[in-house]
């Protein structure tokens, strides 16, 4: 108990420091929330993010255990787009929308202190909607065990990164506007208004709020989340939990700045940052980069 309290206090102190440190980023461009008044989704231009990419051995295990079954179930449900959609498997820290192509460089410059290597366990498959009753988008996710020093470090870093990087957005993420924003509760709407997306950690009135739910997404779908689709993929999740009941222990040794599609699927990796020594690599060139 004492260690958890200490970890929480440390996170608050670090988050407070980050809030002070991000002031220069606030002046880099206007943030426009006008799309939140629209009944339709905001037009998607470019979304950038910070993610932990899954290690090769995790991707290999998922491929040989549930990969074939998942593809079969998607095709049987006539979810062709979902079966074909490209994604670099990852666990998200945060996403921001900004059409400015220099946004990744600004993210790198504003990056807070990185966490140590994170030893976590990927466990429990489940379906989720962007907002209950919104209709779409929806996802099939693989969660992370929410306990241990690495999970606490992961959550504390999310708070820091949210403070440091969300001021670089040009407005809310398109997928949380329109019908999704309309279906959100007050807490979710406040997050979208203030940091551009729900489900990330913030500090409010000196208290750390932790709605962030780190996970790996296996299916990204804009198809309507009908009762039939929900039942089919809840059953899929249950079957996958039988196949991998103990989860998959792994270590995240890097975190990457990436570009994403509308639904949050990673399309390309831009900068890869080491959690071991803080070094940065430009993924396209392989060259080391000065932060």
PDB file of C-alpha atoms in Angstrom:
ATOM      1  CA  UNK A   1       0.000   0.000   0.000  1.00  0.00           C
ATOM      2  CA  UNK A   2       2.790   2.434   0.935  1.00  0.00           C
ATOM      3  CA  UNK A   3       4.579   1.774  -2.360  1.00  0.00           C
ATOM      4  CA  UNK A   4       1.398   2.467  -4.349  1.00  0.00           C
ATOM      5  CA  UNK A   5       0.839   5.725  -2.480  1.00  0.00           C
ATOM      6  CA  UNK A   6       4.451   6.718  -3.067  1.00  0.00           C
ATOM      7  CA  UNK A   7       4.139   5.887  -6.748  1.00  0.00           C
ATOM      8  CA  UNK A   8       0.996   7.986  -6.993  1.00  0.00           C
ATOM      9  CA  UNK A   9       2.633  10.951  -5.268  1.00  0.00           C
ATOM     10  CA  UNK A  10       5.660  10.671  -7.539  1.00  0.00           C
ATOM     11  CA  UNK A  11       3.411  10.651 -10.588  1.00  0.00           C
ATOM     12  CA  UNK A  12       1.642  13.782  -9.359  1.00  0.00           C
ATOM     13  CA  UNK A  13       4.892  15.610  -8.780  1.00  0.00           C
ATOM     14  CA  UNK A  14       6.219  14.631 -12.195  1.00  0.00           C
ATOM     15  CA  UNK A  15       2.923  15.513 -13.872  1.00  0.00           C
ATOM     16  CA  UNK A  16       2.966  18.905 -12.199  1.00  0.00           C
ATOM     17  CA  UNK A  17       6.469  19.509 -13.512  1.00  0.00           C
ATOM     18  CA  UNK A  18       5.352  18.508 -16.984  1.00  0.00           C
ATOM     19  CA  UNK A  19       2.457  20.956 -16.868  1.00  0.00           C
ATOM     20  CA  UNK A  20       4.925  23.756 -16.242  1.00  0.00           C
ATOM     21  CA  UNK A  21       7.254  22.523 -18.971  1.00  0.00           C
ATOM     22  CA  UNK A  22       4.684  22.486 -21.785  1.00  0.00           C
ATOM     23  CA  UNK A  23       3.943  26.203 -21.898  1.00  0.00           C
ATOM     24  CA  UNK A  24       6.062  26.794 -25.058  1.00  0.00           C
ATOM     25  CA  UNK A  25       4.050  24.124 -26.908  1.00  0.00           C
ATOM     26  CA  UNK A  26       0.764  25.871 -26.144  1.00  0.00           C
ATOM     27  CA  UNK A  27       1.633  28.770 -28.442  1.00  0.00           C
ATOM     28  CA  UNK A  28       2.422  26.608 -31.501  1.00  0.00           C
ATOM     29  CA  UNK A  29      -1.060  26.676 -32.997  1.00  0.00           C
ATOM     30  CA  UNK A  30      -4.754  27.280 -32.332  1.00  0.00           C
ATOM     31  CA  UNK A  31      -6.866  24.397 -31.014  1.00  0.00           C
ATOM     32  CA  UNK A  32     -10.286  24.306 -32.682  1.00  0.00           C
ATOM     33  CA  UNK A  33     -13.076  22.428 -30.876  1.00  0.00           C
ATOM     34  CA  UNK A  34     -15.843  23.636 -33.203  1.00  0.00           C
ATOM     35  CA  UNK A  35     -16.260  20.153 -34.731  1.00  0.00           C
ATOM     36  CA  UNK A  36     -17.685  18.944 -31.415  1.00  0.00           C
ATOM     37  CA  UNK A  37     -20.935  20.718 -32.287  1.00  0.00           C
ATOM     38  CA  UNK A  38     -21.359  18.652 -35.472  1.00  0.00           C
ATOM     39  CA  UNK A  39     -23.497  15.512 -35.739  1.00  0.00           C
ATOM     40  CA  UNK A  40     -20.953  13.921 -38.101  1.00  0.00           C
ATOM     41  CA  UNK A  41     -17.347  12.876 -37.606  1.00  0.00           C
ATOM     42  CA  UNK A  42     -14.684  15.509 -38.094  1.00  0.00           C
ATOM     43  CA  UNK A  43     -12.704  15.060 -41.318  1.00  0.00           C
ATOM     44  CA  UNK A  44      -9.583  13.023 -40.669  1.00  0.00           C
ATOM     45  CA  UNK A  45      -6.394  14.551 -42.020  1.00  0.00           C
ATOM     46  CA  UNK A  46      -3.405  13.294 -40.033  1.00  0.00           C
ATOM     47  CA  UNK A  47      -3.158  11.653 -36.635  1.00  0.00           C
ATOM     48  CA  UNK A  48       0.150  11.123 -34.864  1.00  0.00           C
ATOM     49  CA  UNK A  49       0.733   9.199 -31.675  1.00  0.00           C
ATOM     50  CA  UNK A  50       3.071   7.718 -29.131  1.00  0.00           C
ATOM     51  CA  UNK A  51       2.918   3.929 -28.766  1.00  0.00           C
ATOM     52  CA  UNK A  52       4.795   0.871 -27.531  1.00  0.00           C
ATOM     53  CA  UNK A  53       5.121  -1.490 -30.507  1.00  0.00           C
ATOM     54  CA  UNK A  54       4.691  -5.168 -29.645  1.00  0.00           C
ATOM     55  CA  UNK A  55       7.911  -7.223 -29.625  1.00  0.00           C
ATOM     56  CA  UNK A  56       8.324  -9.723 -32.474  1.00  0.00           C
ATOM     57  CA  UNK A  57       7.948 -12.750 -30.206  1.00  0.00           C
ATOM     58  CA  UNK A  58       4.540 -11.487 -29.022  1.00  0.00           C
ATOM     59  CA  UNK A  59       3.355 -10.882 -32.593  1.00  0.00           C
ATOM     60  CA  UNK A  60       4.588 -14.329 -33.600  1.00  0.00           C
ATOM     61  CA  UNK A  61       2.719 -16.024 -30.745  1.00  0.00           C
ATOM     62  CA  UNK A  62      -0.514 -14.145 -31.495  1.00  0.00           C
ATOM     63  CA  UNK A  63      -0.158 -15.060 -35.169  1.00  0.00           C
ATOM     64  CA  UNK A  64       0.213 -18.812 -34.607  1.00  0.00           C
ATOM     65  CA  UNK A  65      -2.400 -19.101 -31.846  1.00  0.00           C
ATOM     66  CA  UNK A  66      -5.308 -16.786 -32.692  1.00  0.00           C
ATOM     67  CA  UNK A  67      -4.359 -15.065 -35.966  1.00  0.00           C
ATOM     68  CA  UNK A  68      -5.914 -17.598 -38.319  1.00  0.00           C
ATOM     69  CA  UNK A  69      -9.058 -17.941 -36.230  1.00  0.00           C
ATOM     70  CA  UNK A  70      -9.539 -14.181 -36.108  1.00  0.00           C
ATOM     71  CA  UNK A  71      -9.218 -13.768 -39.859  1.00  0.00           C
ATOM     72  CA  UNK A  72     -11.710 -16.605 -40.411  1.00  0.00           C
ATOM     73  CA  UNK A  73     -14.233 -15.041 -38.038  1.00  0.00           C
ATOM     74  CA  UNK A  74     -13.902 -11.639 -39.717  1.00  0.00           C
ATOM     75  CA  UNK A  75     -14.455 -13.133 -43.165  1.00  0.00           C
ATOM     76  CA  UNK A  76     -17.411 -15.199 -41.943  1.00  0.00           C
ATOM     77  CA  UNK A  77     -18.962 -11.977 -40.571  1.00  0.00           C
ATOM     78  CA  UNK A  78     -18.329 -10.271 -43.938  1.00  0.00           C
ATOM     79  CA  UNK A  79     -15.988  -7.796 -42.236  1.00  0.00           C
ATOM     80  CA  UNK A  80     -13.654  -7.671 -45.240  1.00  0.00           C
ATOM     81  CA  UNK A  81     -12.230  -4.228 -44.526  1.00  0.00           C
ATOM     82  CA  UNK A  82     -11.356  -5.298 -40.990  1.00  0.00           C
ATOM     83  CA  UNK A  83      -9.598  -8.442 -42.256  1.00  0.00           C
ATOM     84  CA  UNK A  84      -7.491  -6.391 -44.678  1.00  0.00           C
ATOM     85  CA  UNK A  85      -6.772  -3.240 -42.647  1.00  0.00           C
ATOM     86  CA  UNK A  86      -3.085  -2.637 -41.981  1.00  0.00           C
ATOM     87  CA  UNK A  87      -1.807  -2.072 -38.453  1.00  0.00           C
ATOM     88  CA  UNK A  88       1.534  -2.240 -36.672  1.00  0.00           C
ATOM     89  CA  UNK A  89       0.574  -4.024 -33.401  1.00  0.00           C
ATOM     90  CA  UNK A  90       1.033  -1.691 -30.451  1.00  0.00           C
ATOM     91  CA  UNK A  91      -0.115  -0.410 -27.069  1.00  0.00           C
ATOM     92  CA  UNK A  92      -1.056   3.263 -27.182  1.00  0.00           C
ATOM     93  CA  UNK A  93       0.219   6.021 -24.915  1.00  0.00           C
ATOM     94  CA  UNK A  94      -1.795   8.730 -26.701  1.00  0.00           C
ATOM     95  CA  UNK A  95      -2.946  10.011 -30.108  1.00  0.00           C
ATOM     96  CA  UNK A  96      -3.265  13.607 -31.337  1.00  0.00           C
ATOM     97  CA  UNK A  97      -4.670  15.018 -34.568  1.00  0.00           C
ATOM     98  CA  UNK A  98      -2.715  17.662 -36.467  1.00  0.00           C
ATOM     99  CA  UNK A  99      -2.341  18.085 -40.232  1.00  0.00           C
ATOM    100  CA  UNK A 100       1.049  19.774 -39.760  1.00  0.00           C
ATOM    101  CA  UNK A 101       3.703  17.296 -41.027  1.00  0.00           C
ATOM    102  CA  UNK A 102       6.240  18.697 -38.556  1.00  0.00           C
ATOM    103  CA  UNK A 103       4.136  17.472 -35.615  1.00  0.00           C
ATOM    104  CA  UNK A 104       6.320  14.350 -34.993  1.00  0.00           C
ATOM    105  CA  UNK A 105       9.413  16.560 -34.642  1.00  0.00           C
ATOM    106  CA  UNK A 106       7.568  18.800 -32.203  1.00  0.00           C
ATOM    107  CA  UNK A 107       6.456  15.730 -30.261  1.00  0.00           C
ATOM    108  CA  UNK A 108      10.038  14.526 -30.029  1.00  0.00           C
ATOM    109  CA  UNK A 109      11.200  17.930 -28.775  1.00  0.00           C
ATOM    110  CA  UNK A 110       8.410  18.092 -26.158  1.00  0.00           C
ATOM    111  CA  UNK A 111       8.847  14.491 -24.965  1.00  0.00           C
ATOM    112  CA  UNK A 112       8.890  14.130 -21.164  1.00  0.00           C
ATOM    113  CA  UNK A 113      11.238  11.835 -19.235  1.00  0.00           C
ATOM    114  CA  UNK A 114      10.747   8.283 -20.475  1.00  0.00           C
ATOM    115  CA  UNK A 115       9.748   5.391 -18.205  1.00  0.00           C
ATOM    116  CA  UNK A 116      12.126   2.478 -17.563  1.00  0.00           C
ATOM    117  CA  UNK A 117      11.779  -0.811 -19.458  1.00  0.00           C
ATOM    118  CA  UNK A 118       8.211  -1.997 -18.814  1.00  0.00           C
ATOM    119  CA  UNK A 119       7.644  -5.641 -17.883  1.00  0.00           C
ATOM    120  CA  UNK A 120       3.951  -6.301 -18.410  1.00  0.00           C
ATOM    121  CA  UNK A 121       1.534  -9.121 -19.192  1.00  0.00           C
ATOM    122  CA  UNK A 122      -0.912  -8.880 -22.086  1.00  0.00           C
ATOM    123  CA  UNK A 123      -4.060 -10.658 -20.953  1.00  0.00           C
ATOM    124  CA  UNK A 124      -7.854 -10.813 -21.507  1.00  0.00           C
ATOM    125  CA  UNK A 125      -9.511 -10.257 -24.887  1.00  0.00           C
ATOM    126  CA  UNK A 126     -12.682  -8.131 -25.034  1.00  0.00           C
ATOM    127  CA  UNK A 127     -14.744  -5.903 -27.345  1.00  0.00           C
ATOM    128  CA  UNK A 128     -15.241  -2.189 -26.779  1.00  0.00           C
ATOM    129  CA  UNK A 129     -16.990   0.772 -28.408  1.00  0.00           C
ATOM    130  CA  UNK A 130     -15.698   4.330 -28.812  1.00  0.00           C
ATOM    131  CA  UNK A 131     -18.759   5.312 -26.754  1.00  0.00           C
ATOM    132  CA  UNK A 132     -21.573   3.008 -25.678  1.00  0.00           C
ATOM    133  CA  UNK A 133     -24.487   3.337 -28.070  1.00  0.00           C
ATOM    134  CA  UNK A 134     -22.590   5.429 -30.653  1.00  0.00           C
ATOM    135  CA  UNK A 135     -22.731   2.572 -33.165  1.00  0.00           C
ATOM    136  CA  UNK A 136     -19.120   2.794 -34.339  1.00  0.00           C
ATOM    137  CA  UNK A 137     -16.155   2.591 -34.289  1.00  0.00           C
ATOM    138  CA  UNK A 138     -15.574  -0.531 -32.211  1.00  0.00           C
ATOM    139  CA  UNK A 139     -12.560  -2.723 -31.500  1.00  0.00           C
ATOM    140  CA  UNK A 140     -11.454  -6.180 -30.334  1.00  0.00           C
ATOM    141  CA  UNK A 141      -8.732  -5.596 -27.754  1.00  0.00           C
ATOM    142  CA  UNK A 142      -6.196  -7.510 -25.674  1.00  0.00           C
ATOM    143  CA  UNK A 143      -5.749  -5.907 -22.257  1.00  0.00           C
ATOM    144  CA  UNK A 144      -2.798  -5.517 -19.902  1.00  0.00           C
ATOM    145  CA  UNK A 145      -2.695  -6.772 -16.309  1.00  0.00           C
ATOM    146  CA  UNK A 146      -3.281  -3.692 -14.173  1.00  0.00           C
ATOM    147  CA  UNK A 147      -0.842  -4.255 -11.333  1.00  0.00           C
ATOM    148  CA  UNK A 148       2.862  -4.092 -10.560  1.00  0.00           C
ATOM    149  CA  UNK A 149       5.618  -1.499 -10.722  1.00  0.00           C
ATOM    150  CA  UNK A 150       5.737  -1.448 -14.529  1.00  0.00           C
ATOM    151  CA  UNK A 151       2.011  -0.815 -14.812  1.00  0.00           C
ATOM    152  CA  UNK A 152       2.335   2.082 -12.346  1.00  0.00           C
ATOM    153  CA  UNK A 153       5.248   3.480 -14.360  1.00  0.00           C
ATOM    154  CA  UNK A 154       3.238   3.120 -17.565  1.00  0.00           C
ATOM    155  CA  UNK A 155       0.301   5.021 -16.090  1.00  0.00           C
ATOM    156  CA  UNK A 156       2.513   7.763 -14.641  1.00  0.00           C
ATOM    157  CA  UNK A 157       4.172   8.234 -18.037  1.00  0.00           C
ATOM    158  CA  UNK A 158       0.764   8.513 -19.699  1.00  0.00           C
ATOM    159  CA  UNK A 159      -0.039  11.421 -17.362  1.00  0.00           C
ATOM    160  CA  UNK A 160       3.249  13.136 -18.223  1.00  0.00           C
ATOM    161  CA  UNK A 161       2.920  12.540 -21.960  1.00  0.00           C
ATOM    162  CA  UNK A 162      -0.663  13.810 -21.963  1.00  0.00           C
ATOM    163  CA  UNK A 163       0.441  17.063 -20.344  1.00  0.00           C
ATOM    164  CA  UNK A 164       3.423  17.481 -22.655  1.00  0.00           C
ATOM    165  CA  UNK A 165       2.054  16.387 -26.030  1.00  0.00           C
ATOM    166  CA  UNK A 166      -1.694  17.078 -26.258  1.00  0.00           C
ATOM    167  CA  UNK A 167      -1.097  20.868 -26.547  1.00  0.00           C
ATOM    168  CA  UNK A 168       0.320  20.044 -30.003  1.00  0.00           C
ATOM    169  CA  UNK A 169      -3.077  18.922 -31.347  1.00  0.00           C
ATOM    170  CA  UNK A 170      -5.096  21.116 -33.722  1.00  0.00           C
ATOM    171  CA  UNK A 171      -8.377  19.885 -32.245  1.00  0.00           C
ATOM    172  CA  UNK A 172     -10.086  16.689 -31.124  1.00  0.00           C
ATOM    173  CA  UNK A 173      -9.402  13.305 -32.673  1.00  0.00           C
ATOM    174  CA  UNK A 174     -11.979  12.833 -35.468  1.00  0.00           C
ATOM    175  CA  UNK A 175     -13.122   9.458 -34.085  1.00  0.00           C
ATOM    176  CA  UNK A 176     -14.315  11.072 -30.823  1.00  0.00           C
ATOM    177  CA  UNK A 177     -16.445  13.710 -32.565  1.00  0.00           C
ATOM    178  CA  UNK A 178     -19.975  13.483 -34.012  1.00  0.00           C
ATOM    179  CA  UNK A 179     -22.006  10.485 -32.780  1.00  0.00           C
ATOM    180  CA  UNK A 180     -19.239   9.336 -30.417  1.00  0.00           C
ATOM    181  CA  UNK A 181     -18.957  12.686 -28.631  1.00  0.00           C
ATOM    182  CA  UNK A 182     -22.772  12.912 -28.412  1.00  0.00           C
ATOM    183  CA  UNK A 183     -22.937   9.510 -26.677  1.00  0.00           C
ATOM    184  CA  UNK A 184     -20.184  10.252 -24.134  1.00  0.00           C
ATOM    185  CA  UNK A 185     -20.762  11.028 -20.484  1.00  0.00           C
ATOM    186  CA  UNK A 186     -19.696  14.331 -18.960  1.00  0.00           C
ATOM    187  CA  UNK A 187     -16.222  13.083 -17.945  1.00  0.00           C
ATOM    188  CA  UNK A 188     -15.465  11.827 -21.450  1.00  0.00           C
ATOM    189  CA  UNK A 189     -16.698  15.046 -23.051  1.00  0.00           C
ATOM    190  CA  UNK A 190     -14.521  17.114 -20.736  1.00  0.00           C
ATOM    191  CA  UNK A 191     -11.437  15.117 -21.726  1.00  0.00           C
ATOM    192  CA  UNK A 192     -12.203  15.550 -25.430  1.00  0.00           C
ATOM    193  CA  UNK A 193     -12.620  19.290 -24.925  1.00  0.00           C
ATOM    194  CA  UNK A 194      -9.426  19.725 -22.892  1.00  0.00           C
ATOM    195  CA  UNK A 195      -6.989  17.158 -24.323  1.00  0.00           C
ATOM    196  CA  UNK A 196      -8.641  16.066 -27.571  1.00  0.00           C
ATOM    197  CA  UNK A 197      -9.516  12.467 -26.692  1.00  0.00           C
ATOM    198  CA  UNK A 198     -11.046  10.444 -23.873  1.00  0.00           C
ATOM    199  CA  UNK A 199      -9.215   7.660 -22.070  1.00  0.00           C
ATOM    200  CA  UNK A 200      -5.941   9.305 -21.102  1.00  0.00           C
ATOM    201  CA  UNK A 201      -4.671  10.466 -17.727  1.00  0.00           C
ATOM    202  CA  UNK A 202      -4.791  14.052 -16.527  1.00  0.00           C
ATOM    203  CA  UNK A 203      -4.250  16.068 -13.362  1.00  0.00           C
ATOM    204  CA  UNK A 204      -7.253  18.074 -12.151  1.00  0.00           C
ATOM    205  CA  UNK A 205      -7.338  20.180  -8.981  1.00  0.00           C
ATOM    206  CA  UNK A 206      -4.061  18.568  -7.898  1.00  0.00           C
ATOM    207  CA  UNK A 207      -5.463  15.051  -8.275  1.00  0.00           C
ATOM    208  CA  UNK A 208      -4.368  12.518 -10.892  1.00  0.00           C
ATOM    209  CA  UNK A 209      -7.297  11.103 -12.867  1.00  0.00           C
ATOM    210  CA  UNK A 210      -6.587   7.710 -14.494  1.00  0.00           C
ATOM    211  CA  UNK A 211      -9.107   6.685 -17.167  1.00  0.00           C
ATOM    212  CA  UNK A 212      -6.286   5.358 -19.381  1.00  0.00           C
ATOM    213  CA  UNK A 213      -6.688   1.679 -20.288  1.00  0.00           C
ATOM    214  CA  UNK A 214      -3.536   0.416 -22.044  1.00  0.00           C
ATOM    215  CA  UNK A 215      -4.254  -2.401 -24.505  1.00  0.00           C
ATOM    216  CA  UNK A 216      -3.381  -3.925 -27.877  1.00  0.00           C
ATOM    217  CA  UNK A 217      -6.083  -3.750 -30.553  1.00  0.00           C
ATOM    218  CA  UNK A 218      -6.570  -6.662 -32.952  1.00  0.00           C
ATOM    219  CA  UNK A 219      -9.650  -5.448 -34.874  1.00  0.00           C
ATOM    220  CA  UNK A 220     -10.449  -1.885 -35.963  1.00  0.00           C
ATOM    221  CA  UNK A 221     -13.978  -1.512 -37.293  1.00  0.00           C
ATOM    222  CA  UNK A 222     -16.252   1.237 -38.579  1.00  0.00           C
ATOM    223  CA  UNK A 223     -19.021  -1.298 -39.222  1.00  0.00           C
ATOM    224  CA  UNK A 224     -22.089  -0.830 -37.052  1.00  0.00           C
ATOM    225  CA  UNK A 225     -21.693  -2.609 -33.719  1.00  0.00           C
ATOM    226  CA  UNK A 226     -24.984  -4.456 -34.038  1.00  0.00           C
ATOM    227  CA  UNK A 227     -26.175  -6.907 -31.369  1.00  0.00           C
ATOM    228  CA  UNK A 228     -25.243  -9.718 -33.761  1.00  0.00           C
ATOM    229  CA  UNK A 229     -21.695  -8.443 -34.317  1.00  0.00           C
ATOM    230  CA  UNK A 230     -21.277  -7.756 -30.599  1.00  0.00           C
ATOM    231  CA  UNK A 231     -22.407 -11.277 -29.682  1.00  0.00           C
ATOM    232  CA  UNK A 232     -20.178 -12.885 -32.328  1.00  0.00           C
ATOM    233  CA  UNK A 233     -17.038 -11.083 -31.239  1.00  0.00           C
ATOM    234  CA  UNK A 234     -17.741 -11.369 -27.529  1.00  0.00           C
ATOM    235  CA  UNK A 235     -17.777 -15.110 -28.230  1.00  0.00           C
ATOM    236  CA  UNK A 236     -14.538 -14.728 -30.195  1.00  0.00           C
ATOM    237  CA  UNK A 237     -12.954 -12.964 -27.215  1.00  0.00           C
ATOM    238  CA  UNK A 238     -14.109 -15.759 -24.895  1.00  0.00           C
ATOM    239  CA  UNK A 239     -12.568 -18.394 -27.174  1.00  0.00           C
ATOM    240  CA  UNK A 240      -9.279 -16.491 -27.363  1.00  0.00           C
ATOM    241  CA  UNK A 241      -9.199 -16.242 -23.566  1.00  0.00           C
ATOM    242  CA  UNK A 242      -9.457 -20.034 -23.461  1.00  0.00           C
ATOM    243  CA  UNK A 243      -6.508 -20.341 -25.857  1.00  0.00           C
ATOM    244  CA  UNK A 244      -4.281 -17.897 -23.939  1.00  0.00           C
ATOM    245  CA  UNK A 245      -5.630 -18.100 -20.363  1.00  0.00           C
ATOM    246  CA  UNK A 246      -2.367 -17.004 -18.730  1.00  0.00           C
ATOM    247  CA  UNK A 247      -1.708 -14.109 -21.076  1.00  0.00           C
ATOM    248  CA  UNK A 248       1.616 -13.180 -22.654  1.00  0.00           C
ATOM    249  CA  UNK A 249       4.424 -11.784 -20.462  1.00  0.00           C
ATOM    250  CA  UNK A 250       6.640  -9.338 -22.340  1.00  0.00           C
ATOM    251  CA  UNK A 251       8.879  -6.289 -22.000  1.00  0.00           C
ATOM    252  CA  UNK A 252       8.511  -2.950 -23.764  1.00  0.00           C
ATOM    253  CA  UNK A 253      12.019  -1.598 -24.344  1.00  0.00           C
ATOM    254  CA  UNK A 254      11.082   1.180 -26.769  1.00  0.00           C
ATOM    255  CA  UNK A 255       8.327   3.716 -27.386  1.00  0.00           C
ATOM    256  CA  UNK A 256       7.631   5.150 -30.846  1.00  0.00           C
ATOM    257  CA  UNK A 257       6.224   8.277 -32.460  1.00  0.00           C
ATOM    258  CA  UNK A 258       3.923   7.035 -35.233  1.00  0.00           C
ATOM    259  CA  UNK A 259       1.274   8.046 -37.775  1.00  0.00           C
ATOM    260  CA  UNK A 260      -2.187   6.498 -37.523  1.00  0.00           C
ATOM    261  CA  UNK A 261      -5.418   6.039 -39.447  1.00  0.00           C
ATOM    262  CA  UNK A 262      -8.862   7.289 -38.400  1.00  0.00           C
ATOM    263  CA  UNK A 263      -9.619   4.292 -36.173  1.00  0.00           C
ATOM    264  CA  UNK A 264      -6.248   4.321 -34.397  1.00  0.00           C
ATOM    265  CA  UNK A 265      -4.396   1.701 -36.452  1.00  0.00           C
ATOM    266  CA  UNK A 266      -0.672   2.486 -36.786  1.00  0.00           C
ATOM    267  CA  UNK A 267       0.363   3.030 -40.415  1.00  0.00           C
ATOM    268  CA  UNK A 268       4.031   3.888 -40.000  1.00  0.00           C
ATOM    269  CA  UNK A 269       6.690   4.251 -37.347  1.00  0.00           C
ATOM    270  CA  UNK A 270       8.620   7.551 -37.425  1.00  0.00           C
ATOM    271  CA  UNK A 271      10.908   7.808 -34.384  1.00  0.00           C
ATOM    272  CA  UNK A 272      11.806   4.956 -32.005  1.00  0.00           C
ATOM    273  CA  UNK A 273      12.972   5.930 -28.513  1.00  0.00           C
ATOM    274  CA  UNK A 274      14.873   3.522 -26.280  1.00  0.00           C
ATOM    275  CA  UNK A 275      13.605   3.064 -22.714  1.00  0.00           C
ATOM    276  CA  UNK A 276      17.025   1.671 -21.829  1.00  0.00           C
ATOM    277  CA  UNK A 277      19.252   4.632 -22.737  1.00  0.00           C
ATOM    278  CA  UNK A 278      16.969   7.326 -24.191  1.00  0.00           C
ATOM    279  CA  UNK A 279      18.516   7.171 -27.670  1.00  0.00           C
ATOM    280  CA  UNK A 280      16.338   8.009 -30.687  1.00  0.00           C
ATOM    281  CA  UNK A 281      16.343   6.405 -34.152  1.00  0.00           C
ATOM    282  CA  UNK A 282      14.751   7.752 -37.329  1.00  0.00           C
ATOM    283  CA  UNK A 283      13.048   4.555 -38.479  1.00  0.00           C
ATOM    284  CA  UNK A 284      13.052   5.475 -42.200  1.00  0.00           C
ATOM    285  CA  UNK A 285      16.801   6.092 -42.319  1.00  0.00           C
ATOM    286  CA  UNK A 286      18.116   4.106 -39.358  1.00  0.00           C
ATOM    287  CA  UNK A 287      20.072   7.180 -38.264  1.00  0.00           C
ATOM    288  CA  UNK A 288      20.358   8.273 -34.654  1.00  0.00           C
ATOM    289  CA  UNK A 289      18.611  11.570 -33.893  1.00  0.00           C
ATOM    290  CA  UNK A 290      19.404  14.214 -31.295  1.00  0.00           C
ATOM    291  CA  UNK A 291      16.328  14.758 -29.136  1.00  0.00           C
TER     292      UNK A 291
END
